[in-house]
PDB file of C-alpha atoms in Angstrom:
ATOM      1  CA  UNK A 161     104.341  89.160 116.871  1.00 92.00           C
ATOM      2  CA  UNK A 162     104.766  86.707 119.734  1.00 94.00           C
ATOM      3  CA  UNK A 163     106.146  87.742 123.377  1.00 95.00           C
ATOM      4  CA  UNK A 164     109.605  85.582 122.224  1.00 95.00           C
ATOM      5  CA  UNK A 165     109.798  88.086 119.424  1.00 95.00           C
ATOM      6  CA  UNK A 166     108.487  90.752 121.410  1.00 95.00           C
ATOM      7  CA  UNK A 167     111.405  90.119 123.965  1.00 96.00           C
ATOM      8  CA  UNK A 168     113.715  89.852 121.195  1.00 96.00           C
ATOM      9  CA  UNK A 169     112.500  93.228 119.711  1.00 95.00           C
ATOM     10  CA  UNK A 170     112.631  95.190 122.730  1.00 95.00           C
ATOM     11  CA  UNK A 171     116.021  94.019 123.358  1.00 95.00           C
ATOM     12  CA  UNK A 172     117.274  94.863 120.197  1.00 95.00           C
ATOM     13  CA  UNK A 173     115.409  98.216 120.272  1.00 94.00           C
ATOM     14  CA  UNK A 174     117.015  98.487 124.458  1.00 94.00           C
ATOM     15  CA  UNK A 175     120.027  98.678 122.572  1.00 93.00           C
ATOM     16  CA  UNK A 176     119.722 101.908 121.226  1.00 91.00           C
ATOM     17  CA  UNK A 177     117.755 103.400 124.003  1.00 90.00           C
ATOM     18  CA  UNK A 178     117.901 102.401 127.589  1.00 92.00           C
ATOM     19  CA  UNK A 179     114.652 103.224 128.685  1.00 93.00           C
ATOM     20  CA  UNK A 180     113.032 100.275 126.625  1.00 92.00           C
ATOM     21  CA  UNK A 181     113.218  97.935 129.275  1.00 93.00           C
ATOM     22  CA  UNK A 182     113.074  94.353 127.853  1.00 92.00           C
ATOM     23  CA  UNK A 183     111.157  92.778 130.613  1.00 94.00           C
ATOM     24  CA  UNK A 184     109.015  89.873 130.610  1.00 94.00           C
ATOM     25  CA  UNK A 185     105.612  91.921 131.223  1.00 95.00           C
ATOM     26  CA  UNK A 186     106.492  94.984 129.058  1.00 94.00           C
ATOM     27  CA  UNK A 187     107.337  91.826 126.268  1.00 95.00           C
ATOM     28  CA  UNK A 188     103.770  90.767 126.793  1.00 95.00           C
ATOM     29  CA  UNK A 189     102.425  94.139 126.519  1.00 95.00           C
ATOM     30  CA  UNK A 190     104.311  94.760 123.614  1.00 94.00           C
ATOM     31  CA  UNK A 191     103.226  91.400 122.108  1.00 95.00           C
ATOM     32  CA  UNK A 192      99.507  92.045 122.783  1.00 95.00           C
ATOM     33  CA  UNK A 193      99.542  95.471 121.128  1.00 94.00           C
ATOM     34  CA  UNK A 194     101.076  94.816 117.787  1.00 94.00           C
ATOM     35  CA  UNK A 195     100.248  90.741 118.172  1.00 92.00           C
ATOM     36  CA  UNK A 196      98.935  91.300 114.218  1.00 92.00           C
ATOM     37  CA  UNK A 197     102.008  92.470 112.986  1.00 93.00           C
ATOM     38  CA  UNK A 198     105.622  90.967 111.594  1.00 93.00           C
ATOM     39  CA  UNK A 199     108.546  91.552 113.325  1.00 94.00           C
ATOM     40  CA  UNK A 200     109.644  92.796 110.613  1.00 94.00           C
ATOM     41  CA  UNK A 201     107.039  95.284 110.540  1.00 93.00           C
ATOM     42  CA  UNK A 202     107.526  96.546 113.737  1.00 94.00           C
ATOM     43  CA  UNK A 203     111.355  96.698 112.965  1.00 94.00           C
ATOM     44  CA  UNK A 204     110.946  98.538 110.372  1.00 93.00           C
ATOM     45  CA  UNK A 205     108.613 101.249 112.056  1.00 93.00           C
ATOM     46  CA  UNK A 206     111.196 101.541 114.697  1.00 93.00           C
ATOM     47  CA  UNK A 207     113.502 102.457 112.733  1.00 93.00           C
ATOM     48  CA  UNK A 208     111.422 104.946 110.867  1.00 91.00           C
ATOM     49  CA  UNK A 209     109.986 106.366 114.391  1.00 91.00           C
ATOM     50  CA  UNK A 210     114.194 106.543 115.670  1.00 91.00           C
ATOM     51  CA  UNK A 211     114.483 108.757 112.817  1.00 90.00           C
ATOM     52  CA  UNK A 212     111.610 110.829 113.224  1.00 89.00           C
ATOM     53  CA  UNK A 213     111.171 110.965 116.958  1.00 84.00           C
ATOM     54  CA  UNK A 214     114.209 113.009 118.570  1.00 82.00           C
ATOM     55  CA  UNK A 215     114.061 111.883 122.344  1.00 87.00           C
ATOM     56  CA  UNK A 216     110.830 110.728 122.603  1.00 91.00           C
ATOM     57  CA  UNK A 217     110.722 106.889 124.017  1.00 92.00           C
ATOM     58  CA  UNK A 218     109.511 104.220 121.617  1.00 93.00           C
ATOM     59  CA  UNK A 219     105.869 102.613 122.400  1.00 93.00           C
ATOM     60  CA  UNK A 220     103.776 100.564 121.284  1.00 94.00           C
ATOM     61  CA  UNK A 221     101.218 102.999 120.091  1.00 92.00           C
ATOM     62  CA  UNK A 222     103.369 105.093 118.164  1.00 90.00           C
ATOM     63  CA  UNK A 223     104.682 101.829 116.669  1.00 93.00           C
ATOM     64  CA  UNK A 224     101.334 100.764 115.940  1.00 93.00           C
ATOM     65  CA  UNK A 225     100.507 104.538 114.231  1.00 91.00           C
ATOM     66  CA  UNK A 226     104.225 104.056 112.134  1.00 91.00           C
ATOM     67  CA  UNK A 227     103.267 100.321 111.149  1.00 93.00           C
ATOM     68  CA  UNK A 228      99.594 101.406 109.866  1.00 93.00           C
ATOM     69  CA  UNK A 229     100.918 104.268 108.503  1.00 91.00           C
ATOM     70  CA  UNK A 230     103.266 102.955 106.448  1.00 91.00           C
ATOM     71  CA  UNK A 231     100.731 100.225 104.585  1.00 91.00           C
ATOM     72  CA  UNK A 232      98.670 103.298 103.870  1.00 92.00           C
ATOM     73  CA  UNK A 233     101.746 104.255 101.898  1.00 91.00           C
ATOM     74  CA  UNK A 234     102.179 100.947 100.724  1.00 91.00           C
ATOM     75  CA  UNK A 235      98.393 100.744  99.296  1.00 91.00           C
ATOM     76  CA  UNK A 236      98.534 104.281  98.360  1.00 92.00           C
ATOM     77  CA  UNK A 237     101.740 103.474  95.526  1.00 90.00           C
ATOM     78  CA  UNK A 238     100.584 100.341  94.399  1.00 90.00           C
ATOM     79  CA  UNK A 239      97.156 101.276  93.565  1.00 87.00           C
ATOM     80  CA  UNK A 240      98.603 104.596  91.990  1.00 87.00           C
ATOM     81  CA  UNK A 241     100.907 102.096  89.935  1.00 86.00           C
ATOM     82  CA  UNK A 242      97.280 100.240  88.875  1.00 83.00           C
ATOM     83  CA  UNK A 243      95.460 101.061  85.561  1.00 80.00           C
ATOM     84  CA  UNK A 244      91.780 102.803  86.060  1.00 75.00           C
ATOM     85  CA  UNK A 245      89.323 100.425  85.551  1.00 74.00           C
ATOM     86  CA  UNK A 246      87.331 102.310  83.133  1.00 73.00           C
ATOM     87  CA  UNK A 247      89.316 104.335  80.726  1.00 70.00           C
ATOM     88  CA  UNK A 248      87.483 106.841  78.523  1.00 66.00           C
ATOM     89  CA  UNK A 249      89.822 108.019  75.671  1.00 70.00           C
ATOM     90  CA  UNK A 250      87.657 110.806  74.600  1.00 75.00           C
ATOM     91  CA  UNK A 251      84.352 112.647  75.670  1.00 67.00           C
ATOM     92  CA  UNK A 252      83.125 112.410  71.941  1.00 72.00           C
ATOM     93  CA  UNK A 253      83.193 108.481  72.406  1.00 77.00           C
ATOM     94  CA  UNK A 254      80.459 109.166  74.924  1.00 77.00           C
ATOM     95  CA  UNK A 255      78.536 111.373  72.656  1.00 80.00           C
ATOM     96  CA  UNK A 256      78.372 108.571  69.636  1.00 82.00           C
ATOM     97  CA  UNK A 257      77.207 106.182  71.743  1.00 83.00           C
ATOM     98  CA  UNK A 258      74.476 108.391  73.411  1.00 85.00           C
ATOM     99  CA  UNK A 259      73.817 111.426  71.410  1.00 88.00           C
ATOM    100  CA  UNK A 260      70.549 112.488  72.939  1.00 91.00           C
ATOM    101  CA  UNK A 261      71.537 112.477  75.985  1.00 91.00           C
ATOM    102  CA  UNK A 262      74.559 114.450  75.240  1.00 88.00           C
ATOM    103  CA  UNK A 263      72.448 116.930  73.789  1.00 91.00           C
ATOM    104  CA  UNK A 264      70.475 117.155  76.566  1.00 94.00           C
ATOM    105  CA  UNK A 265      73.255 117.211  79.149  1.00 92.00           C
ATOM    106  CA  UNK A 266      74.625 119.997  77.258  1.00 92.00           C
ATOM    107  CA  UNK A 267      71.593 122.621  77.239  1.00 95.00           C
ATOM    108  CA  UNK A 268      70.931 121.618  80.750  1.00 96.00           C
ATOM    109  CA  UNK A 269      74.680 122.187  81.469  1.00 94.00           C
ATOM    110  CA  UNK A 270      74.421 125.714  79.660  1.00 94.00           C
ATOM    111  CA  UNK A 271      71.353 126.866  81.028  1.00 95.00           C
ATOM    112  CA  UNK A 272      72.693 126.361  84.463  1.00 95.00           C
ATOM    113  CA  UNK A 273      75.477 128.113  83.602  1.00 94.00           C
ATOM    114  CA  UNK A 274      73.503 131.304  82.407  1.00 93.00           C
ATOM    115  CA  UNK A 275      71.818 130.993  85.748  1.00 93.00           C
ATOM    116  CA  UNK A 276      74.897 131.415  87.297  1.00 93.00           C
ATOM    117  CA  UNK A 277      76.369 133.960  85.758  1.00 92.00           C
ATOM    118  CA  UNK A 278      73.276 135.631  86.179  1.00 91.00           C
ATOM    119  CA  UNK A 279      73.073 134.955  89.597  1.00 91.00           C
ATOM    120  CA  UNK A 280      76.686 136.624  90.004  1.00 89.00           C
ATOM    121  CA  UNK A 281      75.680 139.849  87.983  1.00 87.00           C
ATOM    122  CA  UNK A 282      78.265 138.794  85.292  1.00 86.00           C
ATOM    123  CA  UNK A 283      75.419 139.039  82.465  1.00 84.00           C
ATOM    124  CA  UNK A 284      71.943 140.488  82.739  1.00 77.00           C
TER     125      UNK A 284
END
């Protein structure tokens, strides 16, 4: 985001509340502070922070925060929408290819589990 579309912004956002004061330094500020962003972007969190904020005045940091927050999101469904990388249809798959190991990961797996039962009082 540029100061032009910084001005532009805060106009369009003065619009809705009066205490945005499109002037040229608080477009510059603006600008600097979300200078990585798309207009769009910051539209967009507007919007979301007009619905979420009550009466509290829009700023850049809070825009920043809703901007951020909302490509965690973003991230967050699209790499939920991915396959796993590694897919292993069944734990007996493992135990073909490696069955000594399996063995041994078992007794050491039940052996610590006796300890903790014991360790509990569950069994003497």
């Amino acid at each position: 985001m540029n100061v032009t579309e910084a001005r532009a912004f805060l106009t369009w956002a003065n619009q809705h509340d009066p205490r945005v004061e499109p002037s040229p330094v608080n477009a510059e500020i603006w600008a600097h502070a979300l200078g990585p962003y798309y207009p769009e972007q910051v539209k967009q969190a507007a919007l979301e922070f007009f619905r979420t904020a009550g009466d509290k005045k829009i700023n850049p940091a809070d825009t920043r925060r809703f901007i951020q927050s909302m490509r965690t999101s973003e991230e967050a469904r699209q790499s939920a929408l991915e396959p796993p990388a590694k897919v292993i249809n069944s734990p007996g798959a493992y135990r073909a290819r490696n069955p000594e190991l399996w063995d041994e990961l078992r007794e050491q797996g039940r052996r610590e589990h006796l300890e903790q039962l014991k360790r509990a009082g569950a069994i003497k």
